[in-house]
Amino acid sequence: MPTMEQELVRSPSAAPRNAQSPRRMQYARAFLGLFLRDLYVLRRESIPFLIRVCMNPLLFLFVFTYIMPHMSDGAALNPTASMGGANFSTVLLPGLMAVAIMFSGIAAVALPLAQEFGITREIDDRVMCPLPVSAVAIEKICFSSVQSAIAAAIVAPLAYYVPATPVYAHVANWPFLLTVLILASLTAGALGLFIGTTVKPQQIGLIFGTVVMPITFLGCVYYPWAMLDRMPVLQHAVLVNPIVYMSEGLRAALTPNTPHMNTALVLVMLTFYLFLLTALGIRGFRRRVIG
Amino acid sequence: MDAIIKPTGLRTGSTLTEIVRVNGLRKVYEGKQRVVAVDGIDLAVREGELYGLLGPNGAGKTTTISVCTTRVLPSAGSVCLDGVDVVASPALARRSMGIVPQYNTLDRACTVYENIFFHCLYFGFSRNDARERTAQLLEQFHLSDRASAYPAQLSGGLAQRLQIARAISHRPRVLFLDEPSAGLDPQSRIAMWDAVRALRDEGITVVLTTHYMEEADALCDRVAIVDHGKILVEDTPAALKSSVGAQKIYALELDNYEDAPQLAGQIRELQGVFEVEPTPTGLRIFAGSADGLLPEIVRASNPYGLRDLTVTETTLETVFIRLTGRDLRE
Ligand SMILES: Nc1ncnc2c1ncn2[C@@H]1O[C@H](COP(=O)(O)OP(=O)(O)OP(=O)(O)O)[C@@H](O)[C@H]1O
Ligand SMILES: [Mg+2]
């Protein structure tokens, strides 16, 4: 009767029915502690963070939506010449936000992970927190999504005010915009986790050329997906790219007059990628930290 | 067997409370090359004890500790820590343990102060409690004046002290130290020993690994000697040393070591010699502390081209040599 004895010994100290709640409390506090630590470090490194977030879209906007329209033979080079009824600046607003969200996911999760898994093995410190290993991975995704959201909020005004040509944006449906932003930010973090746990730490430098650039350029960032209709193979092939749904979702939310993908499809696909990449990322994370 | 690892067994245990219990632990790394890192280890650490795992590189010490601290899953066997099965409930078990791994895992983005402060938060301290605990630990480990330094600015000894301070900040019942003196100069090592003894006096059970026999001898209440993933013996350092019987070891290096067996025969006859065994370059003689043995050994071995002779007192290293025929440093 060992089970009965155990029950008898345990019951006075911790009633079995309540055993779950202190544990949840323990997990919640550890999770919060990790999150606070990340916030704290981010606050201290806010200037490098701002530079990282702003540099790419600023340069892009400056060259393509400011310099080019002002060039002497501008018409020939001018990418702002109408694109599906919308001008290039308008196309870029959601696109550049999507890139900022995705970049933040990589920079906030994949790059630090490469370092923590590599020589420093700092990850062991985080993994020794009193919560399940998968929760440590989920904390990384959540924190990265905060960075992504901040990045998107910084890029939006840049993309609105820098271009020399007008940007036609208006938000008809705020809940939809927020949903897309949150889903896209979390998915970007999950993508960062997946990449950071899949790629060998020594090769993390290569992912910019082999992963980040292709998914950006083939991610309907610089053109609406609907405009690919003359190239059906390409139009279908890019559907495997999660960035497509980030840019198209933001396009639908921010610049509804540009051609954009069906909003329900965007939400479904972003959710699908969020779960898929999170599951793969957690699996990779567990494999890396538990021998 | 089964009853011992049950939590009830630990709580109601009357005489000596076991706080760490490892049963039939095996760890096999599958891969291109299959490595059996731990090959059936059983051990029990009592509450308040300073317990050492002594063994050469690759013996499986780190792997054993990593399983105990939930960072490696065992291939077979179980580990029970403070009544919690570490494989089944790792998150719960982590609350009762502190760990200082073999390498530096300090948070490089945070200062000395923040390393301890955030660690306390992870373990559920309120901000005020965390602040108080951090200040107290910085004081105790003489780190107060470096509180705002970053880990990269610390010397090896300071970083090690910070790692220990951080590991015990949530008041664990067991502290695991993996090779705590690796890379420390003799002075820092002695300071580290003092710090570890002070922790034991506070009532924290300490499990450490080392390949320095002096460290195991000076520091540990009980020592397990590990080699090739197995525990060869386990006892107090004094008992281990006296188990050898001999008080002195004479190591001979001979030019004509092919004839060593013949010389071994002669030396065995000498008064006070317990045992003679061949080594790759000569002989190893285990003997009592009788005076006058040295000249006789020299006289007997001179015709065999005696090149070098070293005499050592019995140490834990002697125990290791007796058990494996190898030197701990080889
Ligand atoms: N992740 C791993 N994959 C494959 N083999 C491993 C792994 N970790 C350890 N080993 C092997 O397991 C054996 C035991 O290693 P372990 O690190 O436990 O030894 P140790 O006693 O701590 O040695 P040291 O004094 O060098 O730290 C070694 O042969 C090592 O090569
Ligand atoms: Mg080791």
XYZ file of C-alpha atoms and ligand atoms in Angstrom:
653
model
C 0.000 0.000 0.000
C 2.777 2.478 -0.721
C 0.405 4.897 -2.453
C -1.811 5.275 0.573
C 1.154 5.917 2.802
C 2.384 8.583 0.456
C -0.976 10.253 0.439
C -1.065 10.257 4.189
C 2.336 11.799 4.538
C 1.720 14.408 1.904
C -1.769 15.531 2.654
C -1.061 17.657 5.721
C 1.589 19.766 3.994
C 0.075 20.269 0.569
C -3.445 19.312 -0.295
C -3.296 17.426 -3.607
C -6.023 19.560 -5.132
C -4.022 22.748 -4.654
C -0.729 21.197 -5.687
C -1.145 22.608 -9.166
C -1.496 26.261 -8.261
C 1.791 26.876 -6.379
C 3.542 25.201 -9.264
C 1.836 27.486 -11.736
C 2.793 30.395 -9.525
C 6.402 29.215 -9.554
C 6.384 28.998 -13.362
C 4.710 32.370 -13.731
C 7.235 34.105 -11.501
C 10.191 32.508 -13.283
C 8.710 33.479 -16.635
C 8.164 37.023 -15.457
C 11.703 37.164 -14.093
C 13.123 36.124 -17.460
C 10.962 38.685 -19.213
C 12.023 41.449 -16.845
C 15.654 40.585 -17.354
C 15.238 40.807 -21.127
C 13.383 44.118 -20.877
C 16.092 45.469 -18.635
C 18.856 44.506 -21.031
C 16.906 45.879 -23.987
C 16.388 49.207 -22.218
C 20.115 49.486 -21.637
C 20.794 48.672 -25.274
C 18.026 50.838 -26.657
C 20.260 53.015 -28.851
C 21.807 50.097 -30.770
C 18.304 48.641 -30.975
C 16.950 51.832 -32.544
C 19.794 52.039 -35.020
C 19.274 48.422 -36.012
C 15.550 48.935 -36.513
C 15.722 52.232 -38.406
C 18.754 51.899 -40.636
C 17.458 49.454 -43.213
C 14.019 51.033 -43.841
C 15.420 54.563 -43.752
C 18.006 53.826 -46.413
C 15.491 51.945 -48.466
C 12.906 54.695 -48.318
C 15.463 57.357 -48.939
C 16.824 55.735 -52.092
C 13.624 54.397 -53.656
C 11.015 56.898 -52.588
C 13.036 60.067 -52.238
C 16.182 60.050 -54.392
C 14.773 58.174 -57.349
C 11.633 60.251 -57.843
C 13.888 63.323 -57.716
C 16.394 62.114 -60.293
C 16.726 63.964 -63.571
C 15.626 61.022 -65.674
C 13.394 59.851 -62.874
C 10.621 58.438 -64.986
C 12.739 55.610 -66.389
C 14.163 54.597 -63.042
C 11.145 55.512 -61.025
C 9.766 52.460 -59.267
C 6.972 54.624 -57.952
C 5.379 54.518 -61.363
C 1.970 53.100 -60.690
C 1.778 49.544 -59.458
C -1.662 48.007 -59.556
C -3.213 51.362 -58.986
C -1.059 52.036 -55.932
C 2.241 53.858 -55.858
C 5.444 52.256 -54.629
C 5.538 54.246 -51.383
C 2.144 52.887 -50.459
C 3.243 49.350 -51.271
C 6.341 49.785 -49.137
C 4.621 50.894 -45.932
C 3.281 47.466 -44.920
C 6.197 45.702 -46.624
C 8.873 47.495 -44.650
C 6.938 46.942 -41.449
C 6.843 43.228 -42.193
C 10.598 43.208 -42.790
C 11.197 45.057 -39.522
C 9.049 42.533 -37.666
C 10.830 39.590 -39.237
C 14.325 41.082 -38.742
C 13.595 41.700 -35.086
C 12.605 38.080 -34.620
C 15.925 36.973 -36.086
C 17.979 39.557 -34.212
C 16.215 39.007 -30.900
C 16.201 35.218 -30.889
C 18.323 33.543 -33.549
C 21.482 35.622 -33.160
C 21.599 35.591 -29.323
C 20.814 31.867 -29.324
C 23.754 31.187 -31.593
C 25.957 32.894 -29.044
C 24.334 31.252 -26.045
C 24.542 27.773 -27.576
C 28.040 28.373 -28.822
C 31.106 29.154 -26.832
C 29.458 30.868 -23.893
C 26.838 28.216 -23.046
C 25.060 31.017 -21.214
C 21.826 29.259 -22.051
C 22.453 26.822 -19.205
C 21.800 29.600 -16.749
C 18.390 30.331 -18.244
C 17.570 26.654 -18.572
C 18.224 26.103 -14.863
C 15.278 28.341 -13.982
C 12.478 26.558 -12.161
C 10.173 26.216 -15.134
C 9.891 23.765 -18.024
C 12.479 24.126 -20.770
C 9.774 24.775 -23.345
C 8.644 27.795 -21.310
C 12.141 29.269 -21.606
C 11.804 28.970 -25.381
C 8.332 30.489 -25.317
C 9.618 33.405 -23.260
C 12.132 34.090 -26.025
C 9.341 34.172 -28.587
C 7.202 36.466 -26.437
C 9.994 38.875 -25.729
C 11.033 38.940 -29.344
C 7.452 39.764 -30.317
C 7.631 42.846 -28.099
C 10.717 43.960 -30.007
C 8.986 43.230 -33.300
C 5.972 45.290 -32.306
C 8.181 48.198 -31.261
C 10.086 47.924 -34.528
C 6.856 47.979 -36.531
C 5.679 51.023 -34.587
C 8.927 52.824 -35.380
C 8.967 51.935 -39.052
C 5.347 52.921 -39.699
C 5.838 56.705 -39.330
C 9.135 56.538 -41.238
C 7.440 54.823 -44.147
C 4.628 57.319 -43.995
C 6.587 60.575 -43.836
C 9.918 59.964 -45.612
C 8.675 59.223 -49.167
C 8.437 62.187 -51.532
C 5.313 60.693 -53.098
C 2.119 60.418 -51.062
C 1.298 57.275 -49.081
C -2.367 56.310 -49.068
C -2.976 54.583 -45.778
C -5.972 54.312 -43.553
C -6.992 51.812 -40.956
C -10.576 50.702 -41.265
C -10.398 47.822 -38.877
C -8.185 48.333 -35.812
C -8.830 44.926 -34.223
C -7.725 43.279 -37.456
C -4.557 45.392 -37.563
C -3.706 44.517 -33.961
C -4.386 40.841 -34.551
C -2.127 40.801 -37.590
C 0.597 42.714 -35.739
C 0.543 40.339 -32.775
C 0.393 37.196 -34.891
C 3.146 38.444 -37.198
C 5.363 39.437 -34.262
C 4.947 36.088 -32.522
C 5.510 34.220 -35.779
C 8.704 36.200 -36.359
C 9.928 35.174 -32.891
C 9.049 31.552 -33.608
C 10.925 31.789 -36.909
C 13.926 33.185 -35.030
C 13.747 30.315 -32.546
C 13.483 27.777 -35.338
C 16.459 29.239 -37.197
C 18.521 29.711 -34.036
C 18.059 26.118 -32.956
C 18.438 24.593 -36.409
C 21.485 26.385 -37.745
C 24.882 25.534 -36.266
C 26.152 28.434 -34.140
C 29.269 28.786 -36.308
C 27.154 29.180 -39.426
C 24.690 31.738 -38.095
C 26.409 34.447 -40.153
C 25.396 32.626 -43.320
C 21.674 32.789 -42.663
C 21.437 36.375 -43.866
C 22.484 35.355 -47.333
C 20.729 32.007 -47.429
C 17.517 32.589 -45.500
C 16.800 36.161 -44.526
C 17.441 37.760 -47.920
C 15.470 35.201 -49.975
C 12.447 35.242 -47.680
C 12.490 39.041 -47.715
C 12.752 39.456 -51.474
C 10.265 36.659 -52.136
C 8.022 37.777 -49.305
C 5.749 40.199 -51.205
C 7.452 43.007 -49.307
C 8.187 45.192 -52.322
C 5.158 44.198 -54.392
C 1.640 42.981 -53.642
C 1.078 39.264 -54.009
C -1.795 39.791 -56.453
C 0.618 41.421 -58.917
C 2.416 38.106 -59.402
C -0.560 36.786 -61.397
C 1.384 36.701 -64.680
C 3.849 34.266 -63.082
C 1.550 31.595 -61.620
C 4.387 29.248 -60.658
C 6.082 31.941 -58.637
C 2.802 33.157 -57.238
C 2.089 29.718 -55.816
C 5.642 28.971 -54.781
C 5.903 32.035 -52.525
C 2.924 30.821 -50.526
C 5.253 28.659 -48.411
C 6.974 31.815 -47.214
C 5.525 33.064 -43.909
C 6.685 36.622 -44.651
C 4.115 36.763 -47.467
C 1.307 36.603 -44.917
C 2.943 39.232 -42.723
C 3.210 41.764 -45.553
C -0.155 40.905 -47.078
C -1.873 41.036 -43.697
C -0.437 44.462 -42.958
C -1.290 45.541 -46.479
C -4.905 44.555 -45.950
C -4.961 46.350 -42.604
C -3.090 49.525 -43.475
C -3.450 50.151 -47.197
C -6.716 48.408 -48.070
C -6.843 50.078 -51.490
C -3.811 48.160 -52.704
C -4.588 44.672 -53.983
C -4.136 42.257 -51.067
C -4.751 38.691 -50.059
C -7.940 37.467 -48.446
C -7.823 38.514 -44.777
C -9.165 35.231 -43.411
C -6.501 33.328 -45.313
C -3.840 35.620 -43.859
C -4.984 34.983 -40.292
C -5.245 31.239 -40.800
C -1.809 30.992 -42.378
C -0.122 33.198 -39.779
C -1.630 31.066 -37.022
C -0.569 27.912 -38.807
C 3.033 29.137 -39.146
C 3.052 30.369 -35.568
C 2.186 26.902 -34.265
C 4.389 25.050 -36.710
C 7.493 27.175 -36.111
C 6.919 27.255 -32.348
C 6.622 23.479 -32.211
C 9.724 22.964 -34.350
C 11.592 25.659 -32.433
C 10.789 24.161 -29.036
C 11.796 20.730 -30.267
C 15.108 22.087 -31.505
C 15.601 24.038 -28.304
C 15.021 20.991 -26.107
C 17.384 18.990 -28.256
C 20.073 21.623 -27.917
C 19.879 22.184 -24.174
C 19.032 18.717 -22.845
C 21.701 16.141 -23.705
C 15.830 -0.682 -3.405
C 12.572 0.823 -4.513
C 11.514 1.949 -1.087
C 14.610 4.085 -0.617
C 13.912 6.396 -3.502
C 10.336 7.009 -2.484
C 9.898 10.507 -1.093
C 8.288 9.102 2.018
C 11.404 7.074 2.700
C 13.455 10.251 2.714
C 11.165 12.325 4.860
C 10.682 9.659 7.501
C 14.291 8.414 7.313
C 15.397 8.411 10.913
C 19.167 8.275 11.177
C 20.989 9.608 8.126
C 18.937 11.522 5.622
C 19.917 10.924 2.045
C 19.439 14.048 0.019
C 20.778 12.832 -3.309
C 20.238 9.282 -4.416
C 21.501 8.005 -7.770
C 20.408 4.527 -8.805
C 21.858 2.502 -11.667
C 22.661 5.575 -13.712
C 23.760 4.980 -17.284
C 24.328 7.475 -20.050
C 25.186 6.419 -23.559
C 25.833 9.052 -26.195
C 24.679 7.552 -29.469
C 26.304 8.933 -32.545
C 28.970 8.172 -35.083
C 30.988 6.985 -32.144
C 28.995 5.397 -29.352
C 30.277 6.622 -25.988
C 29.270 5.054 -22.699
C 29.886 8.088 -20.512
C 28.303 6.725 -17.328
C 28.133 2.997 -16.880
C 26.028 2.093 -13.876
C 26.606 4.540 -11.045
C 24.900 4.211 -7.667
C 25.538 6.744 -4.993
C 23.918 8.375 -2.013
C 24.835 11.737 -0.565
C 23.787 12.501 2.973
C 22.387 15.779 4.070
C 25.047 18.281 5.106
C 27.846 16.281 3.562
C 30.641 17.485 1.310
C 30.823 14.756 -1.289
C 33.437 14.466 -4.011
C 33.606 12.655 -7.334
C 37.265 12.187 -8.150
C 38.354 10.924 -11.528
C 40.471 11.601 -14.601
C 39.302 13.479 -17.717
C 36.461 11.719 -19.444
C 35.543 9.608 -16.404
C 31.931 10.719 -16.619
C 31.858 13.193 -13.729
C 30.290 16.040 -15.666
C 27.765 13.718 -17.238
C 26.746 12.394 -13.822
C 26.337 15.897 -12.450
C 24.466 17.025 -15.553
C 21.914 14.256 -15.100
C 21.501 15.210 -11.438
C 20.957 18.825 -12.456
C 18.376 18.029 -15.177
C 20.504 19.075 -18.136
C 21.086 15.594 -19.492
C 18.532 12.793 -19.722
C 19.814 9.440 -18.481
C 19.729 6.371 -20.722
C 18.823 4.298 -17.673
C 18.561 4.703 -13.938
C 17.114 7.387 -11.738
C 18.148 10.366 -9.662
C 16.180 11.507 -6.668
C 17.006 14.839 -5.102
C 15.413 16.062 -1.909
C 12.569 13.658 -2.516
C 11.968 14.758 -6.119
C 12.631 12.615 -9.174
C 14.745 14.923 -11.331
C 13.799 13.239 -14.607
C 10.059 13.289 -13.968
C 9.851 16.768 -12.395
C 12.896 18.767 -13.479
C 11.362 22.199 -12.873
C 10.495 21.308 -9.294
C 13.850 19.668 -8.643
C 15.733 22.779 -9.800
C 14.433 24.692 -6.812
C 16.401 22.491 -4.432
C 19.684 22.643 -6.296
C 22.324 25.148 -7.179
C 24.810 24.471 -9.934
C 28.192 25.823 -10.903
C 29.066 24.171 -14.208
C 32.527 23.487 -15.510
C 32.366 26.523 -17.784
C 31.354 30.095 -17.113
C 27.615 30.557 -17.646
C 27.343 34.057 -16.218
C 24.921 36.351 -17.976
C 27.261 38.524 -20.019
C 24.701 41.216 -20.682
C 24.184 41.809 -16.963
C 26.415 43.162 -14.219
C 27.643 41.205 -11.217
C 24.781 42.627 -9.179
C 22.162 41.870 -11.816
C 23.393 38.318 -12.263
C 22.405 37.536 -8.687
C 19.391 39.845 -8.588
C 17.684 38.353 -11.633
C 18.538 34.840 -10.535
C 16.605 35.565 -7.343
C 13.664 36.843 -9.372
C 13.657 33.674 -11.482
C 13.264 31.731 -8.257
C 10.263 33.708 -7.117
C 11.827 36.313 -4.815
C 10.061 39.637 -4.538
C 12.114 42.603 -5.751
C 12.855 43.678 -2.201
C 13.887 40.226 -1.059
C 16.022 39.868 -4.169
C 17.763 43.168 -3.471
C 18.448 42.203 0.111
C 19.714 38.744 -0.781
C 21.956 40.138 -3.515
C 23.543 42.684 -1.201
C 24.144 40.028 1.417
C 25.754 37.603 -1.039
C 27.961 40.274 -2.591
C 29.184 41.020 0.932
C 29.686 37.358 1.832
C 31.658 36.625 -1.322
C 33.644 39.876 -1.224
C 32.201 41.092 -4.501
C 30.575 44.301 -3.284
C 33.161 46.585 -4.847
C 32.736 44.881 -8.223
C 28.936 44.959 -8.168
C 28.649 47.055 -11.317
C 31.331 45.226 -13.299
C 30.385 42.972 -16.201
C 31.398 39.297 -16.161
C 33.887 39.851 -18.977
C 35.805 42.204 -16.682
C 36.228 39.633 -13.900
C 39.252 37.437 -13.318
C 38.724 33.682 -13.304
C 38.693 33.552 -9.513
C 36.142 36.348 -9.172
C 33.923 34.889 -11.876
C 33.996 31.558 -10.069
C 33.030 33.226 -6.792
C 30.174 35.009 -8.495
C 28.976 31.750 -10.013
C 28.937 30.145 -6.573
C 27.165 33.134 -5.038
C 24.565 33.068 -7.774
C 24.100 29.304 -7.497
C 23.236 29.465 -3.803
C 21.203 32.661 -3.967
C 17.850 30.869 -4.002
C 18.928 28.892 -0.916
C 19.136 25.449 -2.493
C 19.651 22.432 -0.282
C 22.276 20.900 -2.548
C 25.021 22.681 -4.433
C 26.731 20.978 -7.361
C 30.185 22.212 -8.262
C 31.755 20.850 -11.430
C 35.536 21.210 -11.380
C 35.376 24.305 -9.196
C 39.104 24.849 -9.150
C 39.813 24.358 -12.853
C 41.778 27.344 -14.057
C 42.283 28.905 -10.622
C 45.678 29.820 -9.230
C 46.637 28.158 -5.918
C 45.637 31.191 -3.888
C 42.175 31.487 -5.439
C 41.762 27.766 -5.068
C 42.325 27.954 -1.335
C 39.919 30.884 -1.095
C 37.385 28.807 -3.004
C 37.901 25.872 -0.611
C 37.209 28.157 2.326
C 34.049 29.438 0.667
C 32.859 25.880 0.039
C 33.568 24.831 3.614
C 31.629 27.843 4.837
C 28.652 26.729 2.742
C 28.795 23.289 4.278
C 28.800 24.907 7.707
C 25.671 26.799 6.682
C 24.060 23.410 6.161
C 24.202 23.203 2.371
C 25.050 19.787 1.016
C 27.858 20.076 -1.535
C 28.606 17.644 -4.352
C 31.739 18.473 -6.287
C 33.811 16.882 -9.011
C 37.518 17.238 -9.351
C 40.566 15.625 -10.812
C 42.845 17.127 -8.176
C 43.359 14.522 -5.512
C 44.582 17.212 -3.071
C 41.271 18.939 -3.457
C 39.232 15.820 -2.791
C 41.477 15.008 0.164
C 41.406 18.463 1.721
C 37.775 19.246 1.159
C 35.534 16.213 1.045
C 33.913 14.196 3.798
C 33.479 11.310 1.414
C 34.975 10.648 -1.976
C 33.926 8.365 -4.807
C 36.677 7.512 -7.252
C 35.270 7.312 -10.773
C 36.827 5.883 -13.890
C 35.280 4.922 -17.230
C 31.805 5.785 -15.966
C 31.979 3.520 -12.918
C 32.568 4.128 -9.235
C 35.605 2.138 -8.186
C 35.460 2.878 -4.452
C 33.704 5.260 -2.145
C 34.723 6.198 1.394
C 36.251 8.917 3.529
C 39.631 10.096 2.249
C 41.334 8.705 5.364
C 39.740 5.289 4.963
C 40.610 5.202 1.274
C 44.238 5.982 1.979
C 44.556 3.441 4.727
C 42.951 0.821 2.505
C 46.077 0.860 0.390
C 48.071 -0.526 3.277
C 51.306 0.990 2.080
C 52.560 4.337 3.317
C 55.051 4.988 0.581
C 55.366 4.439 -3.115
C 58.698 4.141 -4.862
C 58.565 4.598 -8.594
C 61.647 3.331 -10.410
C 62.669 4.151 -13.930
C 65.033 1.628 -15.409
C 67.182 1.600 -18.514
C 66.815 -2.172 -18.799
C 63.134 -2.307 -18.102
C 62.800 -5.581 -20.030
C 64.420 -7.245 -17.042
C 62.091 -5.552 -14.586
C 60.208 -8.768 -13.667
C 63.460 -10.292 -12.434
C 64.175 -7.220 -10.300
C 60.603 -7.257 -9.031
C 61.230 -10.741 -7.686
C 64.260 -9.555 -5.759
C 62.553 -6.507 -4.339
C 59.534 -8.454 -3.159
C 61.878 -10.287 -0.784
C 62.911 -7.058 0.941
C 61.597 -6.280 4.415
C 58.673 -3.822 4.389
C 57.678 -4.186 0.733
C 54.006 -5.020 0.229
C 53.706 -5.198 -3.463
C 55.598 -4.570 -6.656
C 54.069 -3.954 -10.035
C 55.555 -3.216 -13.442
C 55.032 0.118 -15.194
C 55.864 0.920 -18.827
C 59.305 2.244 -17.853
C 60.147 0.356 -14.687
C 58.553 -0.657 -11.409
C 56.215 0.683 -8.795
C 56.795 -0.474 -5.228
C 54.227 -0.188 -2.434
C 55.885 -0.312 0.966
C 55.531 0.518 4.640
C 57.381 3.365 6.243
C 60.355 1.233 7.380
C 63.679 3.094 7.446
C 66.545 1.769 5.426
C 64.456 0.463 2.586
C 65.524 3.154 0.157
C 69.251 2.196 0.041
C 68.334 -1.446 -0.409
C 66.047 -0.678 -3.315
C 68.745 1.470 -4.905
C 71.358 -1.255 -4.420
C 69.123 -3.928 -5.921
C 68.073 -1.874 -8.920
C 71.425 -0.325 -9.812
C 72.469 -3.286 -12.015
C 69.283 -2.739 -14.029
C 70.259 0.799 -14.942
C 68.376 2.827 -12.349
C 67.736 6.151 -14.010
C 65.290 7.833 -11.705
C 63.542 7.188 -8.422
C 60.642 9.081 -6.892
C 59.224 8.474 -3.461
C 55.704 9.628 -2.604
C 53.543 9.382 0.468
C 50.199 7.670 0.111
C 47.593 9.994 -1.322
C 44.263 9.481 -3.011
C 46.298 9.249 -6.147
C 47.917 6.117 -4.749
C 44.462 4.684 -4.281
C 43.649 5.465 -7.883
C 46.889 3.922 -9.101
C 46.238 0.810 -7.073
C 42.774 0.461 -8.494
C 43.526 1.162 -12.139
C 47.258 0.748 -12.560
C 47.229 4.196 -14.128
C 48.253 7.615 -13.003
C 45.462 10.128 -12.469
C 47.299 12.599 -14.663
C 48.053 10.271 -17.561
N 27.455 15.587 -25.688
C 28.284 14.555 -25.806
N 28.270 13.771 -26.907
C 29.086 12.723 -27.024
N 29.964 12.331 -26.093
C 30.037 13.042 -24.958
C 29.208 14.202 -24.754
N 29.497 14.712 -23.542
C 30.460 13.930 -23.019
N 30.790 12.919 -23.860
C 31.780 11.860 -23.609
O 31.439 11.218 -22.412
C 32.604 10.892 -21.675
C 32.487 11.445 -20.272
O 32.527 12.847 -20.338
P 32.426 13.783 -19.075
O 32.401 15.165 -19.567
O 31.291 13.327 -18.237
O 33.769 13.503 -18.314
P 34.429 14.240 -17.087
O 34.703 13.214 -16.082
O 33.611 15.382 -16.677
O 35.769 14.755 -17.700
P 36.541 16.144 -17.564
O 37.446 16.018 -16.414
O 37.283 16.226 -18.848
O 35.521 17.215 -17.418
C 33.777 11.443 -22.454
O 34.359 10.371 -23.148
C 33.166 12.416 -23.403
O 33.882 12.445 -24.609
Mg 33.888 17.414 -16.551
